Amino acid sequence: MKIARRLILTTAALAAVTAGTLVSATVGQAATPKPPLRLGVTVPDALKVPDGNKLTGVFSAAGVQTYTCTNGAWTLLEPAATLWAKYDRTHRSVALHSRGPVWVSTVDGSAVNGSAIANSPKTGTIPELLLKSTATRGTGVFGGVSYIQRLGTHGGVAPAGACTGTDQVSVQYTATYAFYKPAA
């Protein structure tokens, strides 16, 4: 039942994002100069991206970290989050983040998978991460991404204590995701 409910919620969320994307595309947008990309958060030394890469996208994210009971302890099952441009006050969804981990653009279909290579623990929240791209798809916003940072995390921590059976719990979190591509 939990899987069916999650499938229904995920399908509804994808339908809403797709509808919002189509509406914004049909309204049309005036050409306005874009401000330079800024992270807006402090990056720990352990999570610095290697030289030779440039910042190409900064997105705010809100979603959940879903945990499942495995041998009496909570273990991460999957993240599920919606991303929007960091300084977009309308929070128009531009990407979805899910198990893999993978980020998929709802605007151009491009995608990037990543694997954590460094973390920076934070008290009371999920750790900040540096991930290296393991695969990309398409030529859009996520095409050719080399590194991803998860920064400014809030929430998302697994429940304290033991669990029983096959229980699952989703814990809300927010973060800033920064995407980099090779500079050359």
PDB file of C-alpha atoms in Angstrom:
ATOM      1  CA  MET A   1       0.000   0.000   0.000  1.00  0.00           C
ATOM      2  CA  LYS A   2       2.864   2.386   0.827  1.00  0.00           C
ATOM      3  CA  ILE A   3       4.463   1.804  -2.580  1.00  0.00           C
ATOM      4  CA  ALA A   4       1.146   2.361  -4.372  1.00  0.00           C
ATOM      5  CA  ARG A   5       0.539   5.581  -2.420  1.00  0.00           C
ATOM      6  CA  ARG A   6       4.067   6.843  -3.199  1.00  0.00           C
ATOM      7  CA  LEU A   7       3.567   5.988  -6.891  1.00  0.00           C
ATOM      8  CA  ILE A   8       0.303   7.963  -6.953  1.00  0.00           C
ATOM      9  CA  LEU A   9       1.915  10.956  -5.207  1.00  0.00           C
ATOM     10  CA  THR A  10       4.944  10.857  -7.521  1.00  0.00           C
ATOM     11  CA  THR A  11       2.736  10.636 -10.615  1.00  0.00           C
ATOM     12  CA  ALA A  12       0.615  13.553  -9.390  1.00  0.00           C
ATOM     13  CA  ALA A  13       3.739  15.630  -8.687  1.00  0.00           C
ATOM     14  CA  LEU A  14       5.175  14.901 -12.143  1.00  0.00           C
ATOM     15  CA  ALA A  15       1.864  15.840 -13.775  1.00  0.00           C
ATOM     16  CA  ALA A  16       1.780  19.127 -11.851  1.00  0.00           C
ATOM     17  CA  VAL A  17       5.370  19.954 -12.802  1.00  0.00           C
ATOM     18  CA  THR A  18       4.745  19.136 -16.452  1.00  0.00           C
ATOM     19  CA  ALA A  19       1.600  21.279 -16.514  1.00  0.00           C
ATOM     20  CA  GLY A  20       3.454  24.182 -14.889  1.00  0.00           C
ATOM     21  CA  THR A  21       6.291  23.878 -17.388  1.00  0.00           C
ATOM     22  CA  LEU A  22       3.887  23.878 -20.337  1.00  0.00           C
ATOM     23  CA  VAL A  23       1.971  26.887 -18.993  1.00  0.00           C
ATOM     24  CA  SER A  24       5.136  28.922 -18.434  1.00  0.00           C
ATOM     25  CA  ALA A  25       6.416  27.978 -21.891  1.00  0.00           C
ATOM     26  CA  THR A  26       3.233  29.174 -23.576  1.00  0.00           C
ATOM     27  CA  VAL A  27       3.063  32.453 -21.671  1.00  0.00           C
ATOM     28  CA  GLY A  28       6.417  33.512 -23.139  1.00  0.00           C
ATOM     29  CA  GLN A  29       9.179  35.315 -21.371  1.00  0.00           C
ATOM     30  CA  ALA A  30      10.831  38.611 -22.183  1.00  0.00           C
ATOM     31  CA  ALA A  31      14.584  38.458 -22.670  1.00  0.00           C
ATOM     32  CA  THR A  32      16.085  39.831 -19.498  1.00  0.00           C
ATOM     33  CA  PRO A  33      19.715  39.784 -18.508  1.00  0.00           C
ATOM     34  CA  LYS A  34      20.541  37.032 -16.038  1.00  0.00           C
ATOM     35  CA  PRO A  35      22.511  37.877 -12.910  1.00  0.00           C
ATOM     36  CA  PRO A  36      25.805  36.024 -12.420  1.00  0.00           C
ATOM     37  CA  LEU A  37      25.485  32.675 -10.646  1.00  0.00           C
ATOM     38  CA  ARG A  38      26.089  32.779  -6.906  1.00  0.00           C
ATOM     39  CA  LEU A  39      25.976  29.957  -4.414  1.00  0.00           C
ATOM     40  CA  GLY A  40      24.687  32.019  -1.508  1.00  0.00           C
ATOM     41  CA  VAL A  41      26.061  29.473   0.977  1.00  0.00           C
ATOM     42  CA  THR A  42      29.474  28.724   2.461  1.00  0.00           C
ATOM     43  CA  VAL A  43      31.322  25.749   0.972  1.00  0.00           C
ATOM     44  CA  PRO A  44      33.417  23.657   3.390  1.00  0.00           C
ATOM     45  CA  ASP A  45      36.974  22.992   2.158  1.00  0.00           C
ATOM     46  CA  ALA A  46      36.271  19.246   1.938  1.00  0.00           C
ATOM     47  CA  LEU A  47      33.537  19.942  -0.642  1.00  0.00           C
ATOM     48  CA  LYS A  48      35.408  22.301  -2.973  1.00  0.00           C
ATOM     49  CA  VAL A  49      35.149  21.387  -6.647  1.00  0.00           C
ATOM     50  CA  PRO A  50      38.507  20.744  -8.347  1.00  0.00           C
ATOM     51  CA  ASP A  51      40.044  23.483 -10.519  1.00  0.00           C
ATOM     52  CA  GLY A  52      39.045  23.305 -14.167  1.00  0.00           C
ATOM     53  CA  ASN A  53      35.283  23.268 -13.475  1.00  0.00           C
ATOM     54  CA  LYS A  54      32.857  26.182 -13.625  1.00  0.00           C
ATOM     55  CA  LEU A  55      29.585  26.762 -11.799  1.00  0.00           C
ATOM     56  CA  THR A  56      26.720  26.382 -14.291  1.00  0.00           C
ATOM     57  CA  GLY A  57      23.596  26.010 -12.142  1.00  0.00           C
ATOM     58  CA  VAL A  58      22.416  26.786  -8.606  1.00  0.00           C
ATOM     59  CA  PHE A  59      19.068  25.426  -7.453  1.00  0.00           C
ATOM     60  CA  SER A  60      17.107  25.442  -4.220  1.00  0.00           C
ATOM     61  CA  ALA A  61      15.463  22.149  -3.322  1.00  0.00           C
ATOM     62  CA  ALA A  62      12.691  20.960  -1.038  1.00  0.00           C
ATOM     63  CA  GLY A  63      11.618  17.385  -0.567  1.00  0.00           C
ATOM     64  CA  VAL A  64      12.011  14.334   1.606  1.00  0.00           C
ATOM     65  CA  GLN A  65      14.594  11.755   2.550  1.00  0.00           C
ATOM     66  CA  THR A  66      12.740   8.431   2.818  1.00  0.00           C
ATOM     67  CA  TYR A  67      14.076   5.841   5.239  1.00  0.00           C
ATOM     68  CA  THR A  68      13.154   2.178   5.582  1.00  0.00           C
ATOM     69  CA  CYS A  69      13.580  -0.193   8.493  1.00  0.00           C
ATOM     70  CA  THR A  70      16.362  -2.694   7.811  1.00  0.00           C
ATOM     71  CA  ASN A  71      17.424  -5.117  10.539  1.00  0.00           C
ATOM     72  CA  GLY A  72      15.981  -2.851  13.225  1.00  0.00           C
ATOM     73  CA  ALA A  73      17.697   0.350  12.033  1.00  0.00           C
ATOM     74  CA  TRP A  74      16.640   3.207   9.736  1.00  0.00           C
ATOM     75  CA  THR A  75      18.507   3.227   6.402  1.00  0.00           C
ATOM     76  CA  LEU A  76      18.148   5.673   3.521  1.00  0.00           C
ATOM     77  CA  LEU A  77      15.857   4.351   0.809  1.00  0.00           C
ATOM     78  CA  GLU A  78      15.676   7.376  -1.482  1.00  0.00           C
ATOM     79  CA  PRO A  79      15.476  11.142  -1.764  1.00  0.00           C
ATOM     80  CA  ALA A  80      12.635  12.881  -3.580  1.00  0.00           C
ATOM     81  CA  ALA A  81      12.878  16.628  -4.158  1.00  0.00           C
ATOM     82  CA  THR A  82      11.820  19.402  -6.477  1.00  0.00           C
ATOM     83  CA  LEU A  83      14.408  21.973  -7.574  1.00  0.00           C
ATOM     84  CA  TRP A  84      13.920  25.564  -8.731  1.00  0.00           C
ATOM     85  CA  ALA A  85      16.322  28.349  -9.698  1.00  0.00           C
ATOM     86  CA  LYS A  86      17.970  29.629  -6.501  1.00  0.00           C
ATOM     87  CA  TYR A  87      16.684  33.192  -6.823  1.00  0.00           C
ATOM     88  CA  ASP A  88      13.309  32.455  -8.471  1.00  0.00           C
ATOM     89  CA  ARG A  89      10.678  33.817  -6.097  1.00  0.00           C
ATOM     90  CA  THR A  90       7.940  31.852  -7.870  1.00  0.00           C
ATOM     91  CA  HIS A  91       9.696  28.525  -7.162  1.00  0.00           C
ATOM     92  CA  ARG A  92       8.857  27.278 -10.659  1.00  0.00           C
ATOM     93  CA  SER A  93      10.027  23.668 -10.745  1.00  0.00           C
ATOM     94  CA  VAL A  94      12.881  23.027 -13.158  1.00  0.00           C
ATOM     95  CA  ALA A  95      14.142  19.619 -12.011  1.00  0.00           C
ATOM     96  CA  LEU A  96      13.364  16.534  -9.959  1.00  0.00           C
ATOM     97  CA  HIS A  97      15.824  14.677  -7.725  1.00  0.00           C
ATOM     98  CA  SER A  98      15.388  11.003  -6.897  1.00  0.00           C
ATOM     99  CA  ARG A  99      17.043   7.669  -6.173  1.00  0.00           C
ATOM    100  CA  GLY A 100      20.324   7.070  -7.955  1.00  0.00           C
ATOM    101  CA  PRO A 101      20.972   9.802  -7.057  1.00  0.00           C
ATOM    102  CA  VAL A 102      19.742  11.417 -10.249  1.00  0.00           C
ATOM    103  CA  TRP A 103      18.584  14.905 -11.202  1.00  0.00           C
ATOM    104  CA  VAL A 104      16.306  15.267 -14.241  1.00  0.00           C
ATOM    105  CA  SER A 105      15.406  18.581 -15.860  1.00  0.00           C
ATOM    106  CA  THR A 106      11.663  19.023 -16.317  1.00  0.00           C
ATOM    107  CA  VAL A 107      12.432  21.748 -18.860  1.00  0.00           C
ATOM    108  CA  ASP A 108      14.824  20.071 -21.310  1.00  0.00           C
ATOM    109  CA  GLY A 109      14.961  16.386 -20.281  1.00  0.00           C
ATOM    110  CA  SER A 110      18.680  16.375 -19.538  1.00  0.00           C
ATOM    111  CA  ALA A 111      19.841  14.341 -16.541  1.00  0.00           C
ATOM    112  CA  VAL A 112      22.868  13.654 -14.354  1.00  0.00           C
ATOM    113  CA  ASN A 113      23.647  10.760 -12.024  1.00  0.00           C
ATOM    114  CA  GLY A 114      26.178  11.230  -9.255  1.00  0.00           C
ATOM    115  CA  SER A 115      28.137   9.392  -6.608  1.00  0.00           C
ATOM    116  CA  ALA A 116      29.217  10.960  -3.305  1.00  0.00           C
ATOM    117  CA  ILE A 117      32.991  11.401  -3.016  1.00  0.00           C
ATOM    118  CA  ALA A 118      33.139  13.653   0.083  1.00  0.00           C
ATOM    119  CA  ASN A 119      30.855  14.777   2.887  1.00  0.00           C
ATOM    120  CA  SER A 120      30.776  17.408   5.582  1.00  0.00           C
ATOM    121  CA  PRO A 121      28.624  16.419   8.574  1.00  0.00           C
ATOM    122  CA  LYS A 122      26.322  19.008  10.134  1.00  0.00           C
ATOM    123  CA  THR A 123      24.619  18.678  13.504  1.00  0.00           C
ATOM    124  CA  GLY A 124      20.860  18.104  13.269  1.00  0.00           C
ATOM    125  CA  THR A 125      20.691  17.771   9.489  1.00  0.00           C
ATOM    126  CA  ILE A 126      21.809  15.524   6.661  1.00  0.00           C
ATOM    127  CA  PRO A 127      25.454  16.078   5.666  1.00  0.00           C
ATOM    128  CA  GLU A 128      26.546  18.378   2.889  1.00  0.00           C
ATOM    129  CA  LEU A 129      28.049  16.443  -0.030  1.00  0.00           C
ATOM    130  CA  LEU A 130      30.362  16.642  -3.018  1.00  0.00           C
ATOM    131  CA  LEU A 131      29.275  14.243  -5.748  1.00  0.00           C
ATOM    132  CA  LYS A 132      31.051  13.343  -8.957  1.00  0.00           C
ATOM    133  CA  SER A 133      29.006  12.759 -12.084  1.00  0.00           C
ATOM    134  CA  THR A 134      28.806   9.116 -13.150  1.00  0.00           C
ATOM    135  CA  ALA A 135      26.598   9.679 -16.222  1.00  0.00           C
ATOM    136  CA  THR A 136      24.777  12.479 -18.030  1.00  0.00           C
ATOM    137  CA  ARG A 137      22.044  12.564 -20.652  1.00  0.00           C
ATOM    138  CA  GLY A 138      21.148  15.284 -23.123  1.00  0.00           C
ATOM    139  CA  THR A 139      22.661  18.658 -23.888  1.00  0.00           C
ATOM    140  CA  GLY A 140      20.552  20.813 -21.577  1.00  0.00           C
ATOM    141  CA  VAL A 141      21.190  22.124 -18.088  1.00  0.00           C
ATOM    142  CA  PHE A 142      22.506  18.772 -16.763  1.00  0.00           C
ATOM    143  CA  GLY A 143      24.291  17.632 -19.941  1.00  0.00           C
ATOM    144  CA  GLY A 144      28.044  17.414 -19.347  1.00  0.00           C
ATOM    145  CA  VAL A 145      27.851  18.080 -15.580  1.00  0.00           C
ATOM    146  CA  SER A 146      31.061  16.996 -13.835  1.00  0.00           C
ATOM    147  CA  TYR A 147      30.354  17.734 -10.142  1.00  0.00           C
ATOM    148  CA  ILE A 148      27.394  18.404  -7.867  1.00  0.00           C
ATOM    149  CA  GLN A 149      27.409  19.964  -4.400  1.00  0.00           C
ATOM    150  CA  ARG A 150      24.611  19.551  -1.838  1.00  0.00           C
ATOM    151  CA  LEU A 151      24.973  22.535   0.474  1.00  0.00           C
ATOM    152  CA  GLY A 152      22.995  24.464   3.079  1.00  0.00           C
ATOM    153  CA  THR A 153      21.088  21.384   4.200  1.00  0.00           C
ATOM    154  CA  HIS A 154      18.253  21.568   6.739  1.00  0.00           C
ATOM    155  CA  GLY A 155      16.363  18.536   8.083  1.00  0.00           C
ATOM    156  CA  GLY A 156      16.152  15.123   6.469  1.00  0.00           C
ATOM    157  CA  VAL A 157      17.704  13.193   9.367  1.00  0.00           C
ATOM    158  CA  ALA A 158      16.571   9.613  10.006  1.00  0.00           C
ATOM    159  CA  PRO A 159      14.472   9.088  13.137  1.00  0.00           C
ATOM    160  CA  ALA A 160      16.378   8.273  16.308  1.00  0.00           C
ATOM    161  CA  GLY A 161      16.043   4.830  17.814  1.00  0.00           C
ATOM    162  CA  ALA A 162      15.205   1.397  16.534  1.00  0.00           C
ATOM    163  CA  CYS A 163      12.423   0.400  14.170  1.00  0.00           C
ATOM    164  CA  THR A 164      10.495  -2.768  13.437  1.00  0.00           C
ATOM    165  CA  GLY A 165       9.280  -4.673  10.429  1.00  0.00           C
ATOM    166  CA  THR A 166       9.288  -2.898   7.089  1.00  0.00           C
ATOM    167  CA  ASP A 167       8.289   0.539   8.332  1.00  0.00           C
ATOM    168  CA  GLN A 168       9.085   3.560   6.178  1.00  0.00           C
ATOM    169  CA  VAL A 169       9.219   7.224   7.076  1.00  0.00           C
ATOM    170  CA  SER A 170       9.823  10.356   4.991  1.00  0.00           C
ATOM    171  CA  VAL A 171      11.563  13.320   6.601  1.00  0.00           C
ATOM    172  CA  GLN A 172      11.375  16.793   5.015  1.00  0.00           C
ATOM    173  CA  TYR A 173      14.591  18.540   3.990  1.00  0.00           C
ATOM    174  CA  THR A 174      15.825  21.553   2.063  1.00  0.00           C
ATOM    175  CA  ALA A 175      19.172  22.160   0.393  1.00  0.00           C
ATOM    176  CA  THR A 176      21.005  24.096  -2.270  1.00  0.00           C
ATOM    177  CA  TYR A 177      22.369  22.071  -5.191  1.00  0.00           C
ATOM    178  CA  ALA A 178      25.214  23.488  -7.285  1.00  0.00           C
ATOM    179  CA  PHE A 179      26.166  21.974 -10.639  1.00  0.00           C
ATOM    180  CA  TYR A 180      29.523  22.313 -12.377  1.00  0.00           C
ATOM    181  CA  LYS A 181      30.795  21.553 -15.871  1.00  0.00           C
ATOM    182  CA  PRO A 182      34.367  21.432 -17.202  1.00  0.00           C
ATOM    183  CA  ALA A 183      35.609  24.967 -17.842  1.00  0.00           C
ATOM    184  CA  ALA A 184      37.241  24.200 -21.184  1.00  0.00           C
TER     185      ALA A 184
END
